[in-house]
Short mmCIF file of N, CA and C and ligand atoms in Angstrom, two decimals:
data_model
loop_
_atom_site.label_atom_id
_atom_site.label_comp_id
_atom_site.label_asym_id
_atom_site.label_seq_id
_atom_site.Cartn_x
_atom_site.Cartn_y
_atom_site.Cartn_z
N MET A 1 0.88 -1.15 0.08
CA MET A 1 -0.06 0.16 0.14
C MET A 1 1.03 1.40 -0.30
N LYS A 2 0.65 2.00 -1.12
CA LYS A 2 1.28 3.03 -0.98
C LYS A 2 0.90 4.54 -0.85
N VAL A 3 0.76 5.31 0.11
CA VAL A 3 0.27 6.33 0.70
C VAL A 3 0.95 7.57 0.18
N SER A 4 0.00 8.59 -0.12
CA SER A 4 0.87 9.92 -0.85
C SER A 4 0.68 10.62 0.82
N GLN A 5 1.77 11.57 0.78
CA GLN A 5 1.92 12.15 1.99
C GLN A 5 0.76 13.37 2.58
N ASP A 6 0.36 13.99 1.16
CA ASP A 6 -0.50 14.35 1.48
C ASP A 6 -2.27 14.17 1.51
N LEU A 7 -2.26 12.92 1.34
CA LEU A 7 -3.25 11.87 1.41
C LEU A 7 -4.39 12.55 0.04
N VAL A 8 -4.58 13.76 -0.44
CA VAL A 8 -5.33 14.20 -0.94
C VAL A 8 -5.15 13.84 -2.29
N SER A 9 -3.56 13.43 -2.81
CA SER A 9 -4.14 12.87 -4.21
C SER A 9 -4.46 11.40 -4.47
N ASP A 10 -4.60 11.14 -3.51
CA ASP A 10 -4.82 9.40 -3.00
C ASP A 10 -6.97 9.40 -3.48
N VAL A 11 -7.15 10.41 -3.59
CA VAL A 11 -8.55 10.68 -3.61
C VAL A 11 -8.91 11.19 -5.21
N ALA A 12 -9.64 9.88 -5.74
CA ALA A 12 -10.05 10.72 -6.86
C ALA A 12 -11.36 11.31 -7.16
N GLU A 13 -12.31 11.72 -5.95
CA GLU A 13 -12.99 12.51 -6.23
C GLU A 13 -13.86 12.59 -4.65
N VAL A 14 -13.73 13.93 -4.46
CA VAL A 14 -14.44 14.43 -3.07
C VAL A 14 -16.02 14.16 -3.09
N LEU A 15 -16.61 13.33 -2.82
CA LEU A 15 -18.29 13.13 -2.76
C LEU A 15 -18.78 14.06 -2.03
N LEU A 16 -18.39 14.24 -0.37
CA LEU A 16 -19.31 15.29 0.71
C LEU A 16 -18.08 16.14 1.11
N THR A 17 -18.05 17.62 1.06
CA THR A 17 -17.48 18.54 1.53
C THR A 17 -17.27 18.63 2.68
N GLU A 18 -16.44 19.36 3.74
CA GLU A 18 -16.04 19.47 5.02
C GLU A 18 -17.75 20.35 5.52
N GLU A 19 -18.00 21.06 4.01
CA GLU A 19 -18.90 21.78 4.48
C GLU A 19 -20.38 21.21 4.75
N GLN A 20 -20.97 20.59 3.75
CA GLN A 20 -21.61 19.45 3.57
C GLN A 20 -21.63 18.58 4.50
N ILE A 21 -20.37 18.32 5.22
CA ILE A 21 -20.72 17.39 6.10
C ILE A 21 -21.43 18.32 7.64
N ALA A 22 -20.64 19.35 8.01
CA ALA A 22 -20.90 20.14 9.13
C ALA A 22 -22.20 20.79 8.97
N ALA A 23 -23.15 21.06 7.56
CA ALA A 23 -24.71 21.28 7.58
C ALA A 23 -25.19 20.34 8.11
N LYS A 24 -25.02 18.97 7.85
CA LYS A 24 -25.43 17.66 7.92
C LYS A 24 -25.48 17.06 9.22
N VAL A 25 -24.42 17.51 9.77
CA VAL A 25 -24.07 17.18 11.25
C VAL A 25 -25.24 18.10 12.24
N ALA A 26 -24.85 19.21 11.78
CA ALA A 26 -25.75 20.32 12.58
C ALA A 26 -27.34 20.29 12.29
N GLU A 27 -27.81 19.75 11.51
CA GLU A 27 -29.49 19.27 11.10
C GLU A 27 -29.86 18.29 11.75
N LEU A 28 -28.67 17.15 11.69
CA LEU A 28 -29.62 15.69 12.65
C LEU A 28 -29.07 15.96 14.29
N GLY A 29 -28.48 16.68 14.36
CA GLY A 29 -28.28 17.28 15.46
C GLY A 29 -29.86 17.87 16.33
N GLN A 30 -30.22 18.69 15.63
CA GLN A 30 -31.50 19.73 15.40
C GLN A 30 -32.37 18.69 15.64
N ARG A 31 -32.50 17.85 14.78
CA ARG A 31 -33.43 16.52 14.56
C ARG A 31 -33.83 15.96 15.96
N ILE A 32 -32.50 15.61 16.36
CA ILE A 32 -32.04 14.71 17.54
C ILE A 32 -32.62 15.24 18.87
N THR A 33 -32.26 16.97 18.66
CA THR A 33 -32.67 17.76 20.53
C THR A 33 -33.85 17.64 20.17
N ALA A 34 -34.79 17.69 19.07
CA ALA A 34 -36.19 17.93 19.25
C ALA A 34 -37.13 16.57 19.35
N ASP A 35 -36.29 15.49 19.01
CA ASP A 35 -36.93 14.65 19.12
C ASP A 35 -36.92 13.83 20.47
N TYR A 36 -35.91 14.04 21.28
CA TYR A 36 -35.41 13.62 23.03
C TYR A 36 -35.65 14.46 23.51
N ALA A 37 -36.69 15.57 23.28
CA ALA A 37 -36.91 16.66 24.33
C ALA A 37 -37.41 16.41 25.51
N GLY A 38 -36.73 16.95 26.79
CA GLY A 38 -37.44 16.28 28.20
C GLY A 38 -36.40 14.91 28.50
N HIS A 39 -35.78 14.37 27.60
CA HIS A 39 -34.62 13.41 27.99
C HIS A 39 -33.56 13.55 27.98
N GLU A 40 -32.77 12.90 28.87
CA GLU A 40 -31.56 12.38 28.63
C GLU A 40 -30.83 11.68 27.65
N LEU A 41 -29.97 11.67 26.80
CA LEU A 41 -29.44 10.74 26.02
C LEU A 41 -28.32 10.09 26.10
N THR A 42 -27.79 8.85 25.89
CA THR A 42 -26.91 8.44 25.85
C THR A 42 -26.28 7.77 24.52
N LEU A 43 -25.19 8.53 24.12
CA LEU A 43 -24.85 8.05 22.76
C LEU A 43 -23.72 7.23 22.91
N VAL A 44 -23.72 5.85 22.24
CA VAL A 44 -22.70 4.97 21.64
C VAL A 44 -22.32 4.90 20.49
N SER A 45 -20.80 5.21 20.44
CA SER A 45 -20.43 5.55 19.35
C SER A 45 -19.34 4.46 19.37
N VAL A 46 -18.86 3.77 18.15
CA VAL A 46 -18.30 2.32 17.44
C VAL A 46 -17.27 3.05 16.72
N LEU A 47 -16.31 2.61 17.93
CA LEU A 47 -14.45 3.44 17.07
C LEU A 47 -14.23 2.64 16.14
N LYS A 48 -13.23 2.41 15.41
CA LYS A 48 -12.64 3.90 15.62
C LYS A 48 -13.25 5.16 14.15
N GLY A 49 -14.14 4.36 13.06
CA GLY A 49 -14.42 5.12 12.33
C GLY A 49 -15.41 6.34 12.56
N SER A 50 -16.35 6.15 13.88
CA SER A 50 -17.19 7.33 13.99
C SER A 50 -16.80 8.31 14.98
N LEU A 51 -15.40 8.33 15.19
CA LEU A 51 -14.96 9.55 16.07
C LEU A 51 -15.31 10.63 15.96
N PRO A 52 -14.81 11.26 14.40
CA PRO A 52 -15.10 12.59 13.93
C PRO A 52 -16.60 12.93 14.30
N PHE A 53 -17.56 11.92 13.52
CA PHE A 53 -18.76 12.35 13.37
C PHE A 53 -19.25 12.40 15.02
N MET A 54 -18.83 11.30 15.83
CA MET A 54 -19.36 11.64 17.18
C MET A 54 -19.02 13.01 17.83
N ALA A 55 -18.15 13.19 17.70
CA ALA A 55 -17.29 14.28 18.43
C ALA A 55 -18.15 15.66 18.16
N ASP A 56 -18.67 15.68 16.43
CA ASP A 56 -19.10 16.86 16.14
C ASP A 56 -20.84 16.88 16.33
N LEU A 57 -21.45 15.54 16.45
CA LEU A 57 -22.78 15.33 16.58
C LEU A 57 -23.17 15.96 17.88
N MET A 58 -22.16 15.31 19.25
CA MET A 58 -22.75 15.49 20.35
C MET A 58 -22.55 16.84 20.69
N ARG A 59 -22.03 17.79 20.15
CA ARG A 59 -21.70 19.36 19.99
C ARG A 59 -23.07 19.97 19.66
N ARG A 60 -23.87 19.27 18.45
CA ARG A 60 -25.21 19.43 17.90
C ARG A 60 -26.00 19.58 18.90
N ILE A 61 -26.14 18.81 19.44
CA ILE A 61 -27.09 18.33 20.77
C ILE A 61 -27.11 18.87 22.05
N SER A 62 -28.45 19.54 21.94
CA SER A 62 -28.70 20.43 23.50
C SER A 62 -29.64 19.83 24.10
N LEU A 63 -28.97 18.87 25.00
CA LEU A 63 -29.58 18.01 25.75
C LEU A 63 -28.78 17.03 26.50
N PRO A 64 -28.92 16.70 27.72
CA PRO A 64 -28.32 16.05 28.70
C PRO A 64 -27.41 14.81 28.11
N VAL A 65 -26.43 14.55 27.76
CA VAL A 65 -26.00 13.60 26.96
C VAL A 65 -25.16 13.05 27.73
N ARG A 66 -24.86 11.44 27.82
CA ARG A 66 -23.91 10.81 28.40
C ARG A 66 -23.30 10.34 27.13
N ILE A 67 -21.86 9.86 26.67
CA ILE A 67 -21.12 9.08 26.35
C ILE A 67 -20.85 7.95 26.28
N ASP A 68 -20.64 7.07 25.45
CA ASP A 68 -20.17 5.65 25.87
C ASP A 68 -19.33 4.96 24.36
N LEU A 69 -18.46 4.59 24.72
CA LEU A 69 -17.80 4.21 23.53
C LEU A 69 -17.28 2.90 23.10
N MET A 70 -17.39 2.04 22.26
CA MET A 70 -17.69 0.55 21.70
C MET A 70 -16.34 0.33 21.04
N GLU A 71 -15.69 -0.80 20.60
CA GLU A 71 -14.74 -0.63 19.65
C GLU A 71 -14.68 -2.50 19.40
N VAL A 72 -15.28 -2.41 18.01
CA VAL A 72 -15.33 -3.98 17.46
C VAL A 72 -14.89 -4.19 16.44
N SER A 73 -14.15 -5.28 16.26
CA SER A 73 -13.71 -5.75 14.97
C SER A 73 -14.31 -6.67 13.96
N SER A 74 -14.41 -6.93 12.79
CA SER A 74 -15.23 -8.16 12.16
C SER A 74 -13.77 -8.60 11.78
N TYR A 75 -13.68 -9.94 12.06
CA TYR A 75 -12.95 -10.99 11.56
C TYR A 75 -13.25 -12.28 10.40
N GLY A 76 -12.33 -12.27 9.73
CA GLY A 76 -12.26 -13.15 8.63
C GLY A 76 -12.89 -12.26 7.31
N GLY A 77 -12.88 -11.21 7.52
CA GLY A 77 -13.02 -10.41 6.05
C GLY A 77 -11.31 -10.06 5.70
N ASN A 78 -11.63 -8.84 5.21
CA ASN A 78 -10.25 -8.13 4.37
C ASN A 78 -10.80 -6.91 4.66
N ALA A 79 -9.30 -6.06 4.17
CA ALA A 79 -9.44 -4.40 4.57
C ALA A 79 -10.66 -3.65 4.07
N THR A 80 -11.30 -4.62 2.90
CA THR A 80 -12.83 -3.96 1.95
C THR A 80 -13.98 -4.39 2.29
N GLU A 81 -14.16 -5.71 2.87
CA GLU A 81 -15.18 -6.71 2.91
C GLU A 81 -15.24 -6.90 4.64
N SER A 82 -16.45 -6.95 5.08
CA SER A 82 -16.33 -7.64 6.85
C SER A 82 -17.28 -8.59 6.45
N SER A 83 -17.09 -9.45 7.48
CA SER A 83 -17.28 -10.80 7.15
C SER A 83 -18.51 -11.21 8.19
N GLY A 84 -19.03 -10.11 8.90
CA GLY A 84 -20.06 -10.57 9.56
C GLY A 84 -20.09 -11.24 11.43
N LEU A 85 -18.66 -11.28 11.23
CA LEU A 85 -18.33 -11.83 12.62
C LEU A 85 -17.98 -10.92 13.18
N VAL A 86 -18.43 -10.57 14.71
CA VAL A 86 -17.96 -9.26 15.22
C VAL A 86 -17.32 -9.95 16.55
N ARG A 87 -16.06 -9.31 16.99
CA ARG A 87 -15.19 -9.38 17.98
C ARG A 87 -15.48 -8.02 19.15
N ILE A 88 -15.83 -7.94 19.72
CA ILE A 88 -16.18 -6.69 20.75
C ILE A 88 -14.33 -6.54 21.49
N LEU A 89 -13.89 -5.58 21.02
CA LEU A 89 -12.45 -4.96 21.68
C LEU A 89 -12.68 -4.18 22.63
N LYS A 90 -13.79 -3.37 23.04
CA LYS A 90 -13.84 -2.52 23.92
C LYS A 90 -15.56 -2.51 24.12
N ASP A 91 -15.94 -2.98 25.56
CA ASP A 91 -17.43 -2.87 25.77
C ASP A 91 -17.88 -1.50 26.36
N LEU A 92 -19.21 -1.41 26.43
CA LEU A 92 -19.62 -0.43 27.03
C LEU A 92 -18.56 0.03 28.50
N SER A 93 -18.84 1.04 28.78
CA SER A 93 -17.96 1.59 30.41
C SER A 93 -19.38 1.57 31.38
N ALA A 94 -20.72 1.58 31.05
CA ALA A 94 -21.30 2.15 32.10
C ALA A 94 -22.68 1.25 31.61
N PRO A 95 -23.67 1.09 32.33
CA PRO A 95 -24.76 0.19 32.44
C PRO A 95 -25.65 1.24 31.71
N ILE A 96 -26.57 0.37 30.49
CA ILE A 96 -27.28 1.31 29.69
C ILE A 96 -29.02 0.84 30.23
N GLU A 97 -28.82 -0.09 31.03
CA GLU A 97 -30.31 -0.47 31.50
C GLU A 97 -31.42 0.76 32.00
N GLY A 98 -32.62 0.65 31.01
CA GLY A 98 -33.34 2.12 31.37
C GLY A 98 -32.85 3.27 30.22
N ARG A 99 -32.20 3.17 29.55
CA ARG A 99 -31.44 4.48 29.40
C ARG A 99 -32.24 4.52 27.88
N ASP A 100 -31.96 5.85 27.28
CA ASP A 100 -32.57 6.14 25.88
C ASP A 100 -31.16 5.96 25.43
N VAL A 101 -30.65 5.03 24.53
CA VAL A 101 -29.48 5.12 23.73
C VAL A 101 -29.53 5.41 22.15
N LEU A 102 -28.36 5.96 21.45
CA LEU A 102 -28.60 6.55 20.81
C LEU A 102 -27.32 5.55 19.96
N LEU A 103 -27.06 4.42 18.91
CA LEU A 103 -25.93 4.17 18.65
C LEU A 103 -25.41 5.27 17.53
N VAL A 104 -24.33 5.37 17.53
CA VAL A 104 -23.72 6.36 16.20
C VAL A 104 -22.74 5.80 15.47
N GLU A 105 -23.09 5.88 14.38
CA GLU A 105 -21.98 5.20 13.17
C GLU A 105 -21.76 5.81 11.98
N ASP A 106 -20.41 5.54 11.86
CA ASP A 106 -19.89 6.11 10.52
C ASP A 106 -20.33 5.87 9.25
N ILE A 107 -20.59 4.68 9.19
CA ILE A 107 -21.18 3.80 7.86
C ILE A 107 -21.84 2.46 7.94
N ILE A 108 -22.89 2.32 7.20
CA ILE A 108 -23.67 1.43 7.60
C ILE A 108 -23.91 0.51 5.75
N ASP A 109 -22.88 -0.56 5.64
CA ASP A 109 -22.58 -1.19 4.85
C ASP A 109 -23.48 -2.48 4.46
N THR A 110 -22.72 -3.71 4.91
CA THR A 110 -23.88 -4.73 4.51
C THR A 110 -24.69 -4.69 6.29
N GLY A 111 -24.34 -3.99 6.94
CA GLY A 111 -25.55 -3.92 8.03
C GLY A 111 -25.11 -4.87 9.00
N LEU A 112 -23.84 -5.88 8.53
CA LEU A 112 -23.81 -6.95 9.71
C LEU A 112 -23.73 -6.47 11.23
N THR A 113 -22.64 -5.33 11.14
CA THR A 113 -22.11 -5.09 12.20
C THR A 113 -23.22 -4.34 13.05
N LEU A 114 -23.68 -3.75 12.35
CA LEU A 114 -24.69 -2.97 13.31
C LEU A 114 -26.15 -4.00 13.81
N ASN A 115 -26.23 -5.10 12.89
CA ASN A 115 -26.92 -6.08 13.29
C ASN A 115 -26.96 -6.64 14.88
N TYR A 116 -25.67 -7.04 14.34
CA TYR A 116 -24.99 -7.82 15.88
C TYR A 116 -25.13 -6.51 16.73
N LEU A 117 -24.47 -5.66 16.88
CA LEU A 117 -24.55 -4.79 17.83
C LEU A 117 -25.68 -3.93 18.75
N LEU A 118 -26.72 -4.48 17.91
CA LEU A 118 -28.14 -3.88 18.39
C LEU A 118 -28.77 -5.20 18.77
N ARG A 119 -28.15 -6.22 18.34
CA ARG A 119 -28.92 -7.32 19.09
C ARG A 119 -28.09 -7.45 20.72
N TYR A 120 -27.09 -7.11 20.47
CA TYR A 120 -26.45 -6.89 21.79
C TYR A 120 -26.52 -6.12 23.04
N LEU A 121 -26.90 -4.99 22.47
CA LEU A 121 -27.17 -3.44 23.64
C LEU A 121 -28.78 -3.93 23.80
N LYS A 122 -29.26 -4.55 22.91
CA LYS A 122 -31.22 -4.61 23.39
C LYS A 122 -30.81 -5.48 24.40
N GLY A 123 -29.80 -6.62 24.42
CA GLY A 123 -29.88 -7.85 25.52
C GLY A 123 -29.76 -6.61 26.92
N LYS A 124 -28.87 -5.79 26.85
CA LYS A 124 -28.95 -4.76 27.96
C LYS A 124 -30.21 -3.90 28.49
N ASN A 125 -31.24 -4.12 27.97
CA ASN A 125 -32.45 -3.20 28.20
C ASN A 125 -32.38 -2.02 28.32
N PRO A 126 -32.30 -1.35 27.42
CA PRO A 126 -32.08 0.23 27.16
C PRO A 126 -33.84 0.30 27.03
N ARG A 127 -33.90 1.65 27.44
CA ARG A 127 -35.24 1.93 27.52
C ARG A 127 -35.77 1.93 26.15
N SER A 128 -34.77 2.69 25.08
CA SER A 128 -34.90 2.84 23.90
C SER A 128 -33.82 2.62 23.28
N ILE A 129 -33.97 2.39 21.55
CA ILE A 129 -32.19 2.29 20.90
C ILE A 129 -32.82 2.84 19.75
N LYS A 130 -31.85 3.72 18.93
CA LYS A 130 -31.96 3.81 17.68
C LYS A 130 -30.28 4.48 17.21
N VAL A 131 -30.51 4.26 15.93
CA VAL A 131 -29.28 4.41 15.10
C VAL A 131 -29.45 5.83 14.20
N CYS A 132 -28.07 6.19 14.34
CA CYS A 132 -27.64 7.64 13.68
C CYS A 132 -26.30 7.34 12.86
N SER A 133 -26.84 7.32 11.71
CA SER A 133 -25.26 6.88 10.74
C SER A 133 -25.35 7.98 9.94
N LEU A 134 -23.58 8.53 9.79
CA LEU A 134 -23.81 9.74 8.85
C LEU A 134 -23.73 9.06 7.30
N LEU A 135 -23.19 7.72 7.02
CA LEU A 135 -23.31 7.64 5.71
C LEU A 135 -24.14 6.45 5.83
N ASP A 136 -25.06 5.53 4.47
CA ASP A 136 -25.86 4.72 4.37
C ASP A 136 -24.99 4.13 2.68
N LYS A 137 -24.96 2.84 2.77
CA LYS A 137 -24.50 2.53 1.66
C LYS A 137 -25.82 1.06 1.45
N PRO A 138 -26.31 1.93 0.80
CA PRO A 138 -27.72 0.59 0.81
C PRO A 138 -27.60 -0.66 -0.45
N ALA A 139 -26.43 -0.24 -1.29
CA ALA A 139 -26.41 -1.46 -2.40
C ALA A 139 -25.76 -2.36 -1.67
N ARG A 140 -25.23 -2.03 -0.87
CA ARG A 140 -24.66 -3.63 -0.24
C ARG A 140 -24.94 -4.05 0.95
N ARG A 141 -26.66 -3.89 1.16
CA ARG A 141 -26.88 -4.06 2.66
C ARG A 141 -27.45 -5.43 2.63
N LEU A 142 -26.86 -6.59 3.42
CA LEU A 142 -27.22 -7.67 3.55
C LEU A 142 -28.13 -8.20 4.83
N VAL A 143 -28.40 -7.08 5.89
CA VAL A 143 -29.34 -7.25 6.64
C VAL A 143 -30.22 -6.03 7.00
N GLU A 144 -31.72 -5.88 6.59
CA GLU A 144 -32.37 -4.96 6.82
C GLU A 144 -32.96 -4.61 8.32
N PHE A 145 -32.66 -3.39 8.58
CA PHE A 145 -33.14 -3.06 9.75
C PHE A 145 -33.60 -1.12 9.64
N PRO A 146 -34.22 -0.83 10.44
CA PRO A 146 -34.74 0.65 10.05
C PRO A 146 -33.57 1.13 10.85
N LEU A 147 -33.32 2.36 9.81
CA LEU A 147 -32.23 3.32 10.58
C LEU A 147 -33.14 4.78 10.71
N ASP A 148 -32.57 5.09 11.85
CA ASP A 148 -33.53 6.63 12.40
C ASP A 148 -33.44 7.56 11.81
N TYR A 149 -32.02 8.08 11.76
CA TYR A 149 -31.07 8.88 11.37
C TYR A 149 -30.08 8.51 10.56
N VAL A 150 -30.10 9.41 9.25
CA VAL A 150 -29.09 9.07 8.15
C VAL A 150 -28.47 10.30 7.58
N GLY A 151 -27.25 10.41 7.74
CA GLY A 151 -26.92 11.76 7.01
C GLY A 151 -26.52 12.15 5.12
N PHE A 152 -26.13 10.45 4.64
CA PHE A 152 -26.32 10.88 3.60
C PHE A 152 -26.37 9.41 3.00
N GLU A 153 -26.75 9.43 1.91
CA GLU A 153 -26.88 7.62 0.87
C GLU A 153 -25.99 7.95 0.13
N ILE A 154 -25.14 6.68 0.17
CA ILE A 154 -23.71 6.72 -0.87
C ILE A 154 -23.62 5.99 -1.62
N PRO A 155 -22.90 5.87 -2.84
CA PRO A 155 -22.90 4.81 -3.81
C PRO A 155 -21.75 3.97 -3.41
N ASP A 156 -22.00 2.64 -4.36
CA ASP A 156 -21.37 1.51 -3.89
C ASP A 156 -19.64 1.93 -4.16
N ALA A 157 -18.92 2.78 -3.55
CA ALA A 157 -17.52 3.34 -3.93
C ALA A 157 -16.62 2.93 -2.47
N PHE A 158 -15.40 3.10 -2.78
CA PHE A 158 -14.60 2.62 -1.64
C PHE A 158 -13.92 4.17 -1.55
N VAL A 159 -14.91 5.07 0.03
CA VAL A 159 -14.52 6.29 0.39
C VAL A 159 -14.04 5.84 2.02
N VAL A 160 -13.33 7.08 1.39
CA VAL A 160 -12.32 7.35 3.07
C VAL A 160 -12.38 8.69 3.47
N GLY A 161 -12.42 9.26 4.91
CA GLY A 161 -12.48 10.56 4.84
C GLY A 161 -13.14 10.86 6.39
N TYR A 162 -12.86 11.74 7.22
CA TYR A 162 -14.06 11.83 8.42
C TYR A 162 -14.08 10.69 8.73
N GLY A 163 -13.22 9.83 9.47
CA GLY A 163 -13.00 8.64 10.37
C GLY A 163 -12.79 7.42 9.33
N LEU A 164 -13.49 7.60 8.47
CA LEU A 164 -13.17 6.20 7.30
C LEU A 164 -11.91 6.11 7.04
N ASP A 165 -11.42 5.08 7.11
CA ASP A 165 -9.90 4.40 6.47
C ASP A 165 -9.76 3.41 6.07
N PHE A 166 -8.42 3.28 4.87
CA PHE A 166 -8.47 2.50 4.46
C PHE A 166 -6.68 2.04 5.31
N GLY A 167 -6.66 0.52 5.24
CA GLY A 167 -5.50 0.21 5.71
C GLY A 167 -5.17 1.18 7.00
N GLU A 168 -6.14 1.77 8.12
CA GLU A 168 -6.21 2.72 8.80
C GLU A 168 -5.22 3.87 8.98
N VAL A 169 -5.61 4.47 7.12
CA VAL A 169 -5.26 5.78 6.91
C VAL A 169 -6.51 6.48 6.49
N TYR A 170 -6.05 7.73 5.83
CA TYR A 170 -7.05 8.67 5.57
C TYR A 170 -8.39 9.45 6.51
N ARG A 171 -7.95 8.32 7.71
CA ARG A 171 -9.19 8.84 8.48
C ARG A 171 -9.28 10.45 8.73
N ASN A 172 -8.05 11.18 8.99
CA ASN A 172 -8.41 12.47 9.25
C ASN A 172 -8.45 13.59 8.33
N LEU A 173 -8.64 13.09 6.95
CA LEU A 173 -9.13 14.04 6.06
C LEU A 173 -10.39 14.68 6.25
N ARG A 174 -10.87 15.74 6.49
CA ARG A 174 -11.92 16.58 6.91
C ARG A 174 -12.71 16.28 5.56
N PHE A 175 -13.08 15.61 4.43
CA PHE A 175 -13.95 14.97 3.69
C PHE A 175 -14.58 13.74 3.53
N VAL A 176 -15.07 13.24 2.72
CA VAL A 176 -15.26 12.22 2.56
C VAL A 176 -15.15 11.95 1.02
N GLY A 177 -14.01 11.15 0.79
CA GLY A 177 -13.73 10.99 -0.84
C GLY A 177 -13.77 9.77 -1.35
N VAL A 178 -13.71 9.29 -2.69
CA VAL A 178 -13.49 8.00 -3.06
C VAL A 178 -12.07 7.78 -3.33
N LEU A 179 -11.43 6.77 -3.01
CA LEU A 179 -10.00 6.43 -3.13
C LEU A 179 -10.16 6.16 -4.65
N ARG A 180 -8.68 6.43 -4.72
CA ARG A 180 -8.68 5.80 -6.06
C ARG A 180 -7.69 4.53 -6.09
N PRO A 181 -8.62 3.45 -7.17
CA PRO A 181 -8.31 2.56 -7.05
C PRO A 181 -6.56 1.68 -7.04
N GLU A 182 -5.56 2.97 -7.73
CA GLU A 182 -4.56 2.45 -7.76
C GLU A 182 -3.85 2.46 -6.16
N ALA A 183 -4.73 3.26 -5.40
CA ALA A 183 -4.45 3.49 -3.80
C ALA A 183 -4.25 2.08 -3.07
N TYR A 184 -5.75 1.56 -3.59
CA TYR A 184 -5.83 0.21 -2.61
C TYR A 184 -5.70 -1.23 -3.49
N GLU A 185 -5.36 -0.89 -4.69
CA GLU A 185 -5.16 -2.03 -5.80
C GLU A 185 -3.49 -2.54 -5.68
N SER A 186 -2.60 -1.95 -5.53
CA SER A 186 -1.17 -1.96 -5.03
C SER A 186 -0.73 -2.52 -3.80
C1 LIG B 201 -16.71 0.27 9.82
C2 LIG B 201 -18.11 0.72 10.14
C3 LIG B 201 -18.78 0.07 10.69
C4 LIG B 201 -18.70 -1.21 9.43
C5 LIG B 201 -19.74 -1.36 9.30
O1 LIG B 201 -16.10 -0.22 10.97
O2 LIG B 201 -17.70 1.67 11.12
O3 LIG B 201 -18.80 -0.32 12.10
O4 LIG B 201 -17.55 -0.98 8.93
O5 LIG B 201 -20.01 -2.34 7.85
P1 LIG B 201 -21.24 -3.34 8.06
O6 LIG B 201 -22.39 -2.69 7.45
O7 LIG B 201 -20.62 -4.05 6.58
O8 LIG B 201 -20.92 -4.13 9.17
P2 LIG B 201 -15.16 -1.23 10.89
O9 LIG B 201 -14.66 -2.43 10.85
O10 LIG B 201 -14.23 -0.42 9.45
O11 LIG B 201 -13.32 -0.52 11.54
P3 LIG B 201 -13.13 1.24 12.17
O12 LIG B 201 -14.51 1.74 12.53
O13 LIG B 201 -12.29 0.89 12.81
O14 LIG B 201 -12.58 1.68 10.91
#
């Protein structure tokens, strides 16, 4: 894998600009604030991809918010395909029983990770559980479930930036872009 120093040279096309993302995150924050008015909310984010989205979204929600972080890894797959087998690397640090939980993801692709996580978290008896994902790639969905809040529907392209990686790189790009095939084929 050959990564250019400026990262940007490895991007074929900017799919979502920094400004488009910021406007959408603000809009999602407003909707969530209105929908959960009068409640406390627990945001559960799934590392590492959702880190920038979580950090920006939580500051756009005007409610008492608690945060918790999980990290999972899919195994048996490869860098561009998930396998559906999920291993918990970092679990919740506080109980969610009786709490309103919003699961914050960067992207829903096959849906296998989220499907596993939703079942796992529902088993902890939250008062409610909903999902907020910045990106939705419906073309690759293998498991269907309702997505309560979605930022953008995107085509079936290999995207990086704003948390999304290829080989753990490109997460710090401020926009979401399509990676040049040369960057992942070499
Ligand atoms: C990404 C993303 C979701 C999952 C979605 O995580 O953050 O958790 O893949 O894919 P799926 O719908 O096909 O299951 P990834 O495993 O790449 O880890 P990362 O967040 O650390 O990059």
